Short mmCIF file of C-alpha atoms in Angstrom, two decimals:
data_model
loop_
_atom_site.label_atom_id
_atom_site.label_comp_id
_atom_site.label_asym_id
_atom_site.label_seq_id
_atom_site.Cartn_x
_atom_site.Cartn_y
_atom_site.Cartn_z
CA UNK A 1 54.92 12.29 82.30
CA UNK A 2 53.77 8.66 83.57
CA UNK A 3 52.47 7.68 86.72
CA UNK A 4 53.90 4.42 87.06
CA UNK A 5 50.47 2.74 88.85
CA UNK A 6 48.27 3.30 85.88
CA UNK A 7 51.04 1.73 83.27
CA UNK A 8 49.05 -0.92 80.77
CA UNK A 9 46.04 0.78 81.27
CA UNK A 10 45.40 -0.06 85.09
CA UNK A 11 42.24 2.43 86.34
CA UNK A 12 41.94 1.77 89.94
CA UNK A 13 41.97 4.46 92.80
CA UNK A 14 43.34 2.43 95.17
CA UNK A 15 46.02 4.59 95.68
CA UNK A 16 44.98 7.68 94.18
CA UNK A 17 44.07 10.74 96.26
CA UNK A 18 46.79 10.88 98.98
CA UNK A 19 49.19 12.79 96.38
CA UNK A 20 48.38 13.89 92.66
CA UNK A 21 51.05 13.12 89.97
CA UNK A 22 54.36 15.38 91.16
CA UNK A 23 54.97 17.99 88.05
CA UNK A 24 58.62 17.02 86.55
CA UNK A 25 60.25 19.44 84.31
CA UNK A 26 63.69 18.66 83.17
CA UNK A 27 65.67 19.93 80.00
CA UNK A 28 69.40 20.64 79.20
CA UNK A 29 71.76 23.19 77.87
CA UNK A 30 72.40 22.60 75.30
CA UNK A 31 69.27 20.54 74.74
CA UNK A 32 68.99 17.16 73.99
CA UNK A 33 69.78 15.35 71.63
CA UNK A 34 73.13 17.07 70.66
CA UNK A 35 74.11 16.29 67.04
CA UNK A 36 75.34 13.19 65.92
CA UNK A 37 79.23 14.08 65.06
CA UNK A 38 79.02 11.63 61.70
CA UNK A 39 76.87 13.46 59.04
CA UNK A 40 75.93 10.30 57.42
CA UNK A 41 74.93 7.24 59.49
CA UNK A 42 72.12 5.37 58.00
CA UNK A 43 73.24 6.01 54.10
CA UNK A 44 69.19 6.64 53.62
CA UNK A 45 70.67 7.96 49.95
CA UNK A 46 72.00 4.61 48.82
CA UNK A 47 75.55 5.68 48.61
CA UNK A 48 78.62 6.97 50.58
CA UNK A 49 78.80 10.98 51.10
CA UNK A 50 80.65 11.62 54.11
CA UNK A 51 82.61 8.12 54.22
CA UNK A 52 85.78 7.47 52.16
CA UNK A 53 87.34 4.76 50.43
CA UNK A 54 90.83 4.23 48.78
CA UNK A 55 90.03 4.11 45.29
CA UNK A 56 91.75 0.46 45.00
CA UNK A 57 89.07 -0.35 47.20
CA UNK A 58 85.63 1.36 46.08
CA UNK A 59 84.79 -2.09 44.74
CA UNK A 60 84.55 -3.39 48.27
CA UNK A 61 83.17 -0.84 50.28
CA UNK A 62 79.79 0.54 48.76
CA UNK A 63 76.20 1.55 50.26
CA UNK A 64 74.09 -1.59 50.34
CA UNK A 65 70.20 -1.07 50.10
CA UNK A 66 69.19 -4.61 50.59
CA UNK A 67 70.42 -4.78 54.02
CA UNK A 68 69.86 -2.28 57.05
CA UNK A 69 69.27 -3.00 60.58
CA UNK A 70 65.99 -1.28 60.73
CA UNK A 71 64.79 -2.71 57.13
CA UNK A 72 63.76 0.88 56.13
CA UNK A 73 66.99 2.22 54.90
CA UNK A 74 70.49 1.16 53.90
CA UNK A 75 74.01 0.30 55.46
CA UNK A 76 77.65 0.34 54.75
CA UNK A 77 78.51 -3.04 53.35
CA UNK A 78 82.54 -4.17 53.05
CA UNK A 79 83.39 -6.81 50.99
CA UNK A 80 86.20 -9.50 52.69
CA UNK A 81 89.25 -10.28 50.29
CA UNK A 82 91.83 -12.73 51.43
CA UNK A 83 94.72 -9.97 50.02
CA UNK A 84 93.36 -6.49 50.86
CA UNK A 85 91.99 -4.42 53.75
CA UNK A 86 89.31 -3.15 52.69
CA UNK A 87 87.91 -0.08 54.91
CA UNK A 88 85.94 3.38 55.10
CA UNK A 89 86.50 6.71 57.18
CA UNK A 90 85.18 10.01 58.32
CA UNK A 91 86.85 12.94 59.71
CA UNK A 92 85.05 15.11 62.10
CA UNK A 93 86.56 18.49 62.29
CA UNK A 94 85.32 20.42 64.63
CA UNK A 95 84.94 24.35 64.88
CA UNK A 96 86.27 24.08 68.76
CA UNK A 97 88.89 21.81 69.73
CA UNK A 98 87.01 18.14 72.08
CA UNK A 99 88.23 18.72 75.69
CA UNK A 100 90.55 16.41 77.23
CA UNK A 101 88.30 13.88 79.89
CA UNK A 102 85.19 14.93 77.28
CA UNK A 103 82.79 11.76 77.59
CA UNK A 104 82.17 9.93 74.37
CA UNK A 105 79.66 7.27 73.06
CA UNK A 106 80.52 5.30 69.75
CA UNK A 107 77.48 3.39 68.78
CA UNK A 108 76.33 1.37 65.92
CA UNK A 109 74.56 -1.64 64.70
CA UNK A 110 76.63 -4.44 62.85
CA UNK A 111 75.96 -7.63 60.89
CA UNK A 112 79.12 -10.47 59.53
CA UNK A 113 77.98 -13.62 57.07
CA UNK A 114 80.74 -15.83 55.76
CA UNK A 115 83.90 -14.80 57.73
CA UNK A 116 86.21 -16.91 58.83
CA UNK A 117 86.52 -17.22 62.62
CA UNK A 118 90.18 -17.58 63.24
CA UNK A 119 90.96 -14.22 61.13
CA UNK A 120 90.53 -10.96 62.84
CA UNK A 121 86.66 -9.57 64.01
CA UNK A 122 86.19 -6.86 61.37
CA UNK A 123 85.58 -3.55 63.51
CA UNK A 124 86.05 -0.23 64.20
CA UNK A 125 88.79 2.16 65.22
CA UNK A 126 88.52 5.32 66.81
CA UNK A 127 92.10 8.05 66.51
CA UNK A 128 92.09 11.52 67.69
CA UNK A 129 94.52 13.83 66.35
CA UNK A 130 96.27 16.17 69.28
CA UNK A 131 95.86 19.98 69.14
CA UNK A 132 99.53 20.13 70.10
CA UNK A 133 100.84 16.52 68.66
CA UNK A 134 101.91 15.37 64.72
CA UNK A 135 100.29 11.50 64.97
CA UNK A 136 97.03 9.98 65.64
CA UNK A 137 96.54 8.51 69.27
CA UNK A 138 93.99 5.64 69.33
CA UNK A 139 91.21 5.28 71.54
CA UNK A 140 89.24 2.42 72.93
CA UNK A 141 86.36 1.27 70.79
CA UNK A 142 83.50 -1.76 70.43
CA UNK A 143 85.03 -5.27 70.06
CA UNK A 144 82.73 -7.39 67.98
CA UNK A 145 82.94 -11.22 67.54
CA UNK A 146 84.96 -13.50 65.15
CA UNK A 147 81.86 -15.22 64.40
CA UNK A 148 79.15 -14.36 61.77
CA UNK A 149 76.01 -12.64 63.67
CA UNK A 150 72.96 -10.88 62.68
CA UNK A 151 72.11 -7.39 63.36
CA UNK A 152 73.52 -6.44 66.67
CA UNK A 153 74.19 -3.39 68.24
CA UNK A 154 77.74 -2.56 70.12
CA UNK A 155 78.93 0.29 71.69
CA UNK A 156 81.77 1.91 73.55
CA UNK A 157 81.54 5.15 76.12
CA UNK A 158 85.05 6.41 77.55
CA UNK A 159 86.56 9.87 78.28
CA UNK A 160 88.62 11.42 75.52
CA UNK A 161 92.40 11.11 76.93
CA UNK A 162 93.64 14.35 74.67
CA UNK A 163 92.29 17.76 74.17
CA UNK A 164 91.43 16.74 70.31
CA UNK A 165 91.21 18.87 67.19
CA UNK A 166 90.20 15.80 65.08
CA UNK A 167 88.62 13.06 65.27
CA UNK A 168 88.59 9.87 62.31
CA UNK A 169 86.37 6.69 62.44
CA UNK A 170 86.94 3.88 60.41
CA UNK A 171 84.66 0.93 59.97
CA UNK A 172 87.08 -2.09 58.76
CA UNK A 173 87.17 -5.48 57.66
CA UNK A 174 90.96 -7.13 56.79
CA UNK A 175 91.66 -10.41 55.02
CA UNK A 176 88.87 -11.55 55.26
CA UNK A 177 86.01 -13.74 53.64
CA UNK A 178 82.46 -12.94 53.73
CA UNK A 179 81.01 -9.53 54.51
CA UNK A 180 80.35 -7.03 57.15
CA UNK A 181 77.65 -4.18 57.47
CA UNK A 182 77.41 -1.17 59.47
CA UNK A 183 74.13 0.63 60.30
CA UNK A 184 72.95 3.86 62.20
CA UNK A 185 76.19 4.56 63.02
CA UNK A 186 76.16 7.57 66.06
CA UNK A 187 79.18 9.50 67.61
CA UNK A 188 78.25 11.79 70.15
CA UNK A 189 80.97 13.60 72.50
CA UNK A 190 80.92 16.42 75.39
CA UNK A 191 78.27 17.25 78.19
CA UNK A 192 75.07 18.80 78.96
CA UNK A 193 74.17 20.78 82.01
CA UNK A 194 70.70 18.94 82.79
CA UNK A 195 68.00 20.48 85.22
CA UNK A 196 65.92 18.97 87.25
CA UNK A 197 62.32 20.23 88.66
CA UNK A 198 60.09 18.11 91.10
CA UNK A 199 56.82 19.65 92.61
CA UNK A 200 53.89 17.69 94.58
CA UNK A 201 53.20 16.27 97.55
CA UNK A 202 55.23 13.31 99.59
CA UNK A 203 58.28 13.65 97.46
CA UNK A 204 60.83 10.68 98.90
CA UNK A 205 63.08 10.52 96.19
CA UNK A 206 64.53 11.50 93.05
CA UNK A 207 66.07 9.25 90.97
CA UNK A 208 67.55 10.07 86.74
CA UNK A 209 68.62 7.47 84.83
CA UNK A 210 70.45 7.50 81.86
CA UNK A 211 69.87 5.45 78.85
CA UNK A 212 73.78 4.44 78.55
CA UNK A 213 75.42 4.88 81.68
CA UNK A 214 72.70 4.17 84.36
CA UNK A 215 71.90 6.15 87.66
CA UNK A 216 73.39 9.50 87.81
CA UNK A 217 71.58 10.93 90.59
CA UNK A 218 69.50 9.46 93.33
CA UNK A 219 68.78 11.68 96.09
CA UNK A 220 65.94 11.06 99.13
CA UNK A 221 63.82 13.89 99.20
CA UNK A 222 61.28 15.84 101.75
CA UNK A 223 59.25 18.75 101.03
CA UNK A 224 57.23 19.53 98.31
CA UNK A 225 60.00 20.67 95.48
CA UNK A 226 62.86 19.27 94.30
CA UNK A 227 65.23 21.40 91.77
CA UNK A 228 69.10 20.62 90.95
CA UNK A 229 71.35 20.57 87.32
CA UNK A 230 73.83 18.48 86.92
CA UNK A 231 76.46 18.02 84.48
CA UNK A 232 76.25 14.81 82.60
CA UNK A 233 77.40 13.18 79.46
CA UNK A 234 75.66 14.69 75.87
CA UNK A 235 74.16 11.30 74.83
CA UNK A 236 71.51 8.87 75.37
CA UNK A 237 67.88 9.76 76.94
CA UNK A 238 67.51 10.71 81.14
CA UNK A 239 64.80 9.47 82.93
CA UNK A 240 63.46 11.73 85.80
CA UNK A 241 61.99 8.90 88.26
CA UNK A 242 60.01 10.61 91.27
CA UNK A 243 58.78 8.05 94.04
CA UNK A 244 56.16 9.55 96.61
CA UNK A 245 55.37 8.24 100.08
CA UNK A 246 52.78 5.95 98.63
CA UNK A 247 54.94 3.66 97.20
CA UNK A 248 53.99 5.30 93.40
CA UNK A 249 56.68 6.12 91.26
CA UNK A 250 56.28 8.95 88.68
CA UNK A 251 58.55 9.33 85.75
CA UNK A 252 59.33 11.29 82.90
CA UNK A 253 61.86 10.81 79.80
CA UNK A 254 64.16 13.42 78.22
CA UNK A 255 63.77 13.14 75.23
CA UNK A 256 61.09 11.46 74.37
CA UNK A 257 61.72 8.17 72.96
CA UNK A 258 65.39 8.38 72.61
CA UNK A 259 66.62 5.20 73.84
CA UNK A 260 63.47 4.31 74.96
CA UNK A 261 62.25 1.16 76.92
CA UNK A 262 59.13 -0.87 74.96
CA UNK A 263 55.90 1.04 74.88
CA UNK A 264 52.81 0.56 77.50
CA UNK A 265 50.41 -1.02 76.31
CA UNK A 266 46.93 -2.84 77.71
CA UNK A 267 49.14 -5.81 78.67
CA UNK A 268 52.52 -4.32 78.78
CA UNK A 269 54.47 -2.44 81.78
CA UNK A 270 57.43 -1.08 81.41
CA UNK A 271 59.11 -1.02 84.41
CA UNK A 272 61.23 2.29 83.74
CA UNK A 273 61.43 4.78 80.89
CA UNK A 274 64.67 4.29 79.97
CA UNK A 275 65.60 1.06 77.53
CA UNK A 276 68.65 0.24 80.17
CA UNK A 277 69.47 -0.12 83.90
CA UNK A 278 72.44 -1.05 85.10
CA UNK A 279 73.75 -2.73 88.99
CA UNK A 280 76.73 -1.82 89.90
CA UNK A 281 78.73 -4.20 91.87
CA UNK A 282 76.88 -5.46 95.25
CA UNK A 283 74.04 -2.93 94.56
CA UNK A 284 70.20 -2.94 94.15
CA UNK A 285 67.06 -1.45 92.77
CA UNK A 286 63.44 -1.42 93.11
CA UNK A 287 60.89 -0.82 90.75
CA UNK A 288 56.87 -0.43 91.47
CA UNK A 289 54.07 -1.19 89.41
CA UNK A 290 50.29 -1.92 89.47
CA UNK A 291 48.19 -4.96 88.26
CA UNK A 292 44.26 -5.06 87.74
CA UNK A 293 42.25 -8.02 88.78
CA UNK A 294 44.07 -10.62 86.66
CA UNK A 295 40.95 -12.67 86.22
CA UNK A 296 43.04 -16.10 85.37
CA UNK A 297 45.75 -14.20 83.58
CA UNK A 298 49.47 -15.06 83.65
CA UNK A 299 52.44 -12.59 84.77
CA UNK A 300 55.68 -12.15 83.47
CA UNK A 301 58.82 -10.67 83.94
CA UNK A 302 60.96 -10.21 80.79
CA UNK A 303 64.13 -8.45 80.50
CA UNK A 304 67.51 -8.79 78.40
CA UNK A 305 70.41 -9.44 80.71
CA UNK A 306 73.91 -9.97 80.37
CA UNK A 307 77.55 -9.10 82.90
CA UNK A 308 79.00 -6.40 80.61
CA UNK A 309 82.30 -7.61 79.67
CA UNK A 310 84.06 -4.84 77.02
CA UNK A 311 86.01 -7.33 75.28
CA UNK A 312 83.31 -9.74 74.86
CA UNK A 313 81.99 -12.96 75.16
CA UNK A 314 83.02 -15.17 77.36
CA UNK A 315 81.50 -17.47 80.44
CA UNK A 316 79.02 -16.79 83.11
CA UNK A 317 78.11 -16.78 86.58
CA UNK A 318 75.58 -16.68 89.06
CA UNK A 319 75.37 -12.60 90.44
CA UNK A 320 71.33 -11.64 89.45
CA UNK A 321 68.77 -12.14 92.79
CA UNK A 322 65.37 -11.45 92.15
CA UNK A 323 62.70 -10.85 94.06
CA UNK A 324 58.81 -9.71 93.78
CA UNK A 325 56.88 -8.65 97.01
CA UNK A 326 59.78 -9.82 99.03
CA UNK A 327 59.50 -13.53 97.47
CA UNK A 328 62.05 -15.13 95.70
CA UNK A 329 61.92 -15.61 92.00
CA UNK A 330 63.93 -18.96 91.23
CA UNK A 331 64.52 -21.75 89.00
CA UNK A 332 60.95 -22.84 88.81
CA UNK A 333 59.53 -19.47 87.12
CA UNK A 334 61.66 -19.56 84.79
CA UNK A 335 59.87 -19.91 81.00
CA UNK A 336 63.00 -18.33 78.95
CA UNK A 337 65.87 -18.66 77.84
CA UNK A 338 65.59 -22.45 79.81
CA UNK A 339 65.96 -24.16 83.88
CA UNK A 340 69.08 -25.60 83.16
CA UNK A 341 72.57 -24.20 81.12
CA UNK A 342 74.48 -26.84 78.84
CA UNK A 343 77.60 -25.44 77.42
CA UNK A 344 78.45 -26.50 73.69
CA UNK A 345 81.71 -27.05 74.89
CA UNK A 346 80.49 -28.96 78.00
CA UNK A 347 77.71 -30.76 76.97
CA UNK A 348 78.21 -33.40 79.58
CA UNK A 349 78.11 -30.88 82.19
CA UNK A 350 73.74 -29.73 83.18
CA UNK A 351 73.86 -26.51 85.83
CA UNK A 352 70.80 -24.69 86.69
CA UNK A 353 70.53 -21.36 85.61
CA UNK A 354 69.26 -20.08 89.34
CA UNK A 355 70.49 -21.40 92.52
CA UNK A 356 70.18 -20.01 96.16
CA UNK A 357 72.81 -17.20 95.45
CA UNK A 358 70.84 -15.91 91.44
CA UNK A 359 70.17 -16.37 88.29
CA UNK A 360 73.15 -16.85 85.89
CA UNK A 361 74.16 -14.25 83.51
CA UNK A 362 76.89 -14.30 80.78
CA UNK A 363 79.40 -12.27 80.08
CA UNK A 364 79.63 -10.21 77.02
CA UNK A 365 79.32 -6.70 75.52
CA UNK A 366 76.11 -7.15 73.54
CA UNK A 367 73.09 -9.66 73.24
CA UNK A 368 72.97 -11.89 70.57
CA UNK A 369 72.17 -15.71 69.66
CA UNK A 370 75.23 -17.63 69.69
CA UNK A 371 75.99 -20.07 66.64
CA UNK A 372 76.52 -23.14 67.32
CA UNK A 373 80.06 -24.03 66.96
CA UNK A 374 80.82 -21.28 69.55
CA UNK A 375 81.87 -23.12 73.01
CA UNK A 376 80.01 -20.50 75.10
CA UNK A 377 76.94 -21.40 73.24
CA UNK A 378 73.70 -22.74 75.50
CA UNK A 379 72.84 -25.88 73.12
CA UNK A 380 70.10 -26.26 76.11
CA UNK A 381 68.31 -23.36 75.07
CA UNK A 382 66.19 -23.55 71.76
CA UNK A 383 67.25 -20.34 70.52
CA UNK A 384 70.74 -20.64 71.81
CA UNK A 385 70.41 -16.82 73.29
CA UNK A 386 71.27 -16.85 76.74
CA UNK A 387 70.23 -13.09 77.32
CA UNK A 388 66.58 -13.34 77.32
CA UNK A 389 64.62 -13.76 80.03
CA UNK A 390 60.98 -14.21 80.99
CA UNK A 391 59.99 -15.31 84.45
CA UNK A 392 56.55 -16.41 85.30
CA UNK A 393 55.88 -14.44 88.62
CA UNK A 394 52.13 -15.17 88.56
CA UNK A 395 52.38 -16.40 91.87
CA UNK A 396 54.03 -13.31 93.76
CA UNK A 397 52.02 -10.82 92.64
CA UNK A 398 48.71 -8.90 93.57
CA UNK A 399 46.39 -7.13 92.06
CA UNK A 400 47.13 -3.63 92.87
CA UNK A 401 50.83 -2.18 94.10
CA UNK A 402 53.99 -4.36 93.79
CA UNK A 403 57.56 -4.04 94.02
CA UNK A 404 60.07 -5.44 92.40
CA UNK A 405 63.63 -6.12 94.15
CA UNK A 406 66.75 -6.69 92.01
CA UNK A 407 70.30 -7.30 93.02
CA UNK A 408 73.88 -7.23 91.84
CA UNK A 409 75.68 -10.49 93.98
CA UNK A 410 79.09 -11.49 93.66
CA UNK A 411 80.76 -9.31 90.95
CA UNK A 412 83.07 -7.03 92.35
CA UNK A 413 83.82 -4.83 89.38
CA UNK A 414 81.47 -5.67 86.59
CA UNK A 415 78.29 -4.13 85.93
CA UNK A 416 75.31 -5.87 85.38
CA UNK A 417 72.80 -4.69 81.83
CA UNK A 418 69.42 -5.39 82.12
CA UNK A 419 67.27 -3.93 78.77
CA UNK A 420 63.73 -4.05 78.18
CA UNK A 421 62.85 -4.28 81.76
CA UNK A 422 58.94 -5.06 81.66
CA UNK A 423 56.13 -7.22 83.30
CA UNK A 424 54.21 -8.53 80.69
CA UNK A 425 50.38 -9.81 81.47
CA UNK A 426 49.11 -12.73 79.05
#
């Protein structure tokens, strides 16, 4: 459990002493983290177990221990060949047939090198087999790009639209040149009953995140307990968020350090315990946190932001406001990814990336540099990412409590992901 006012190792009572640290208990039947539904996702053992592979194929499709996207393992590697479609599956059986409207998260981390952009992405595909039906159906699943990238991670969430006595996933790659990995692959399916227990003094609200989906619950609060279960999707971590009438948030995460955000640290706040928020269309959030005399020291905000857009990549727009203490946070603080956007495919055409309605964010379903070639790309920026973000709000803050003010503008029915949410003192 973390009291959000002594995050990177703040020790000052300003505070302190109206209301000690509420007590949060929360767990889930059945408890967290369910099983991942694909017995083999990181192919630790150097070769392929669980997956198969048509035999005219095994020379394409083998476990690759020079590549993984956490460097301490392996990954599925395919092999592109102009003629053949190369491609690996695994069945999940299970003992008791998924539920129709069952909530499901497919999630993995991918890498391409030497494809060819106008063939097809390389990808996934998800069917479910009917309890009552004789064919697959097939159900929504990540897109990824038709350009090379580096290790990225996509997912998909949805609600199963069968009840489903099968399930297959195949990781493919078709006609193709080049190769394609797959890492830490994770299919989770079903719900959890989660409860929820708050106890202290000057409760005001109760907020759980989740680590996929965002906000789940957020409920104002008086009294001195708080105690509810709710039935919520069986993946990703929940973040019990408990702000008191001091303007302190405490929080807890369940489990700890799935999905996590980054660690605290002496210079490091993270702003919530969960790695992801999300704004929904025309909403807002707040966050609180405390700084200690910063004795010349610079402030940051950093963050990973992006419109989610399930089919991908594609332009942007302006829809973030942000504010600190009630001040604006604008063009001139920013530091990353750069003040003004230059499109590869408009290079004639300069546009700053925050004007009086926010800051520009681009649409797409995962965040990643973007090569070159691409006419999305931001040739203005030096890295060519347009999802990373670090704001210099040395000048709106205080030593002590502040509050942070963000805000979904303009989209009317996309959310907005923010990751990594942190202020960062240098």
């Amino acid at each position: 459990m973390k009291k959000q006012l002594f995050c990177a190792a703040v020790s000052m009572a300003a505070t302190a002493a109206l209301y000690a640290a509420p007590e949060i208990t929360i767990n889930s039947t059945p408890a967290l983290p369910t099983a991942n539904c694909l017995k083999e996702s990181t192919f630790a053992a150097g070769k392929l177990n669980s997956w198969n592979v048509a035999a005219a194929n095994r020379d394409l499709v083998v476990a690759d221990s020079s590549e993984s996207s956490d460097k301490n393992s392996a990954s599925l590697k395919i092999t592109g060949n102009a003629q053949r479609s190369p491609n690996a599956y695994h069945r999940v059986n299970p003992a008791v047939p998924f539920k129709k409207g069952s909530p499901y998260l497919l999630r993995f981390s991918s890498k391409r090198s030497g494809g060819t952009s106008a063939k097809s992405s390389g990808g996934t595909a998800m069917s479910i087999y009917a309890v009552d039906a004789k064919k697959d159906r097939y159900c929504p699943v990540p897109e990824q790009p038709r350009f090379d990238y580096d290790w990225t991670w996509f997912e998909h969430v949805d609600q199963l639209p069968i009840d489903a006595k099968k399930v297959t996933i195949y990781l493919c790659y078709y006609n193709q040149s080049g190769s394609i990995w797959f890492d830490q692959l994770e299919l989770k399916i079903g719900t959890v009953d989660l409860a929820i227990s708050v106890k202290g003094g000057g409760l005001q609200e109760v907020v759980v995140r989740n680590s996929v989906i965002g906000t789940v619950l957020k409920e104002k609060v008086s009294g001195n307990e708080f105690a509810k279960t709710i039935t919520v999707p069986a993946f990703g971590s929940y973040a019990v968020e408990v702000l008191d009438r001091t303007g302190e948030t405490t929080s807890k995460l369940y489990p700890a350090n799935e999905d996590a955000n980054v660690a605290a640290g002496e210079s490091v706040i993270p702003l919530t315990p969960v790695k992801r928020v999300i704004l929904k269309p025309e909403s807002s959030d707040a966050f609180s946190f405390a700084l200690p005399a910063l004795a010349g020291k610079k402030v940051y905000l950093e963050f990973n932001g992006r419109i989610h857009k399930k089919s991908g990549l594609a332009g942007y727009t302006n829809c973030l406001k942000i504010k600190v203490n009630g001040k604006n946070i604008g063009v001139n603080e920013v530091v990353k990814p750069g003040k003004v956007v230059v499109l590869a495919n408009k290079p004639q055409r300069k546009v700053n990336i925050c004007n009086s309605v926010g800051y520009i964010l681009f649409y797409h379903n995962s965040f990643m540099a973007l090569p070159e070639k691409n006419s999305y790309c931001p040739i203005s920026f030096e890295d060519r990412n347009p999802f990373g973000f670090k704001l210099d709000i040395t000048r709106q803050v205080e030593e002590g409590l502040n509050m942070l003010n963000l805000q979904s503008v303009t989209l009317k029915n996309m959310d907005i992901y923010l990751e990594d949410l942190r202020v960062v003192i240098e």
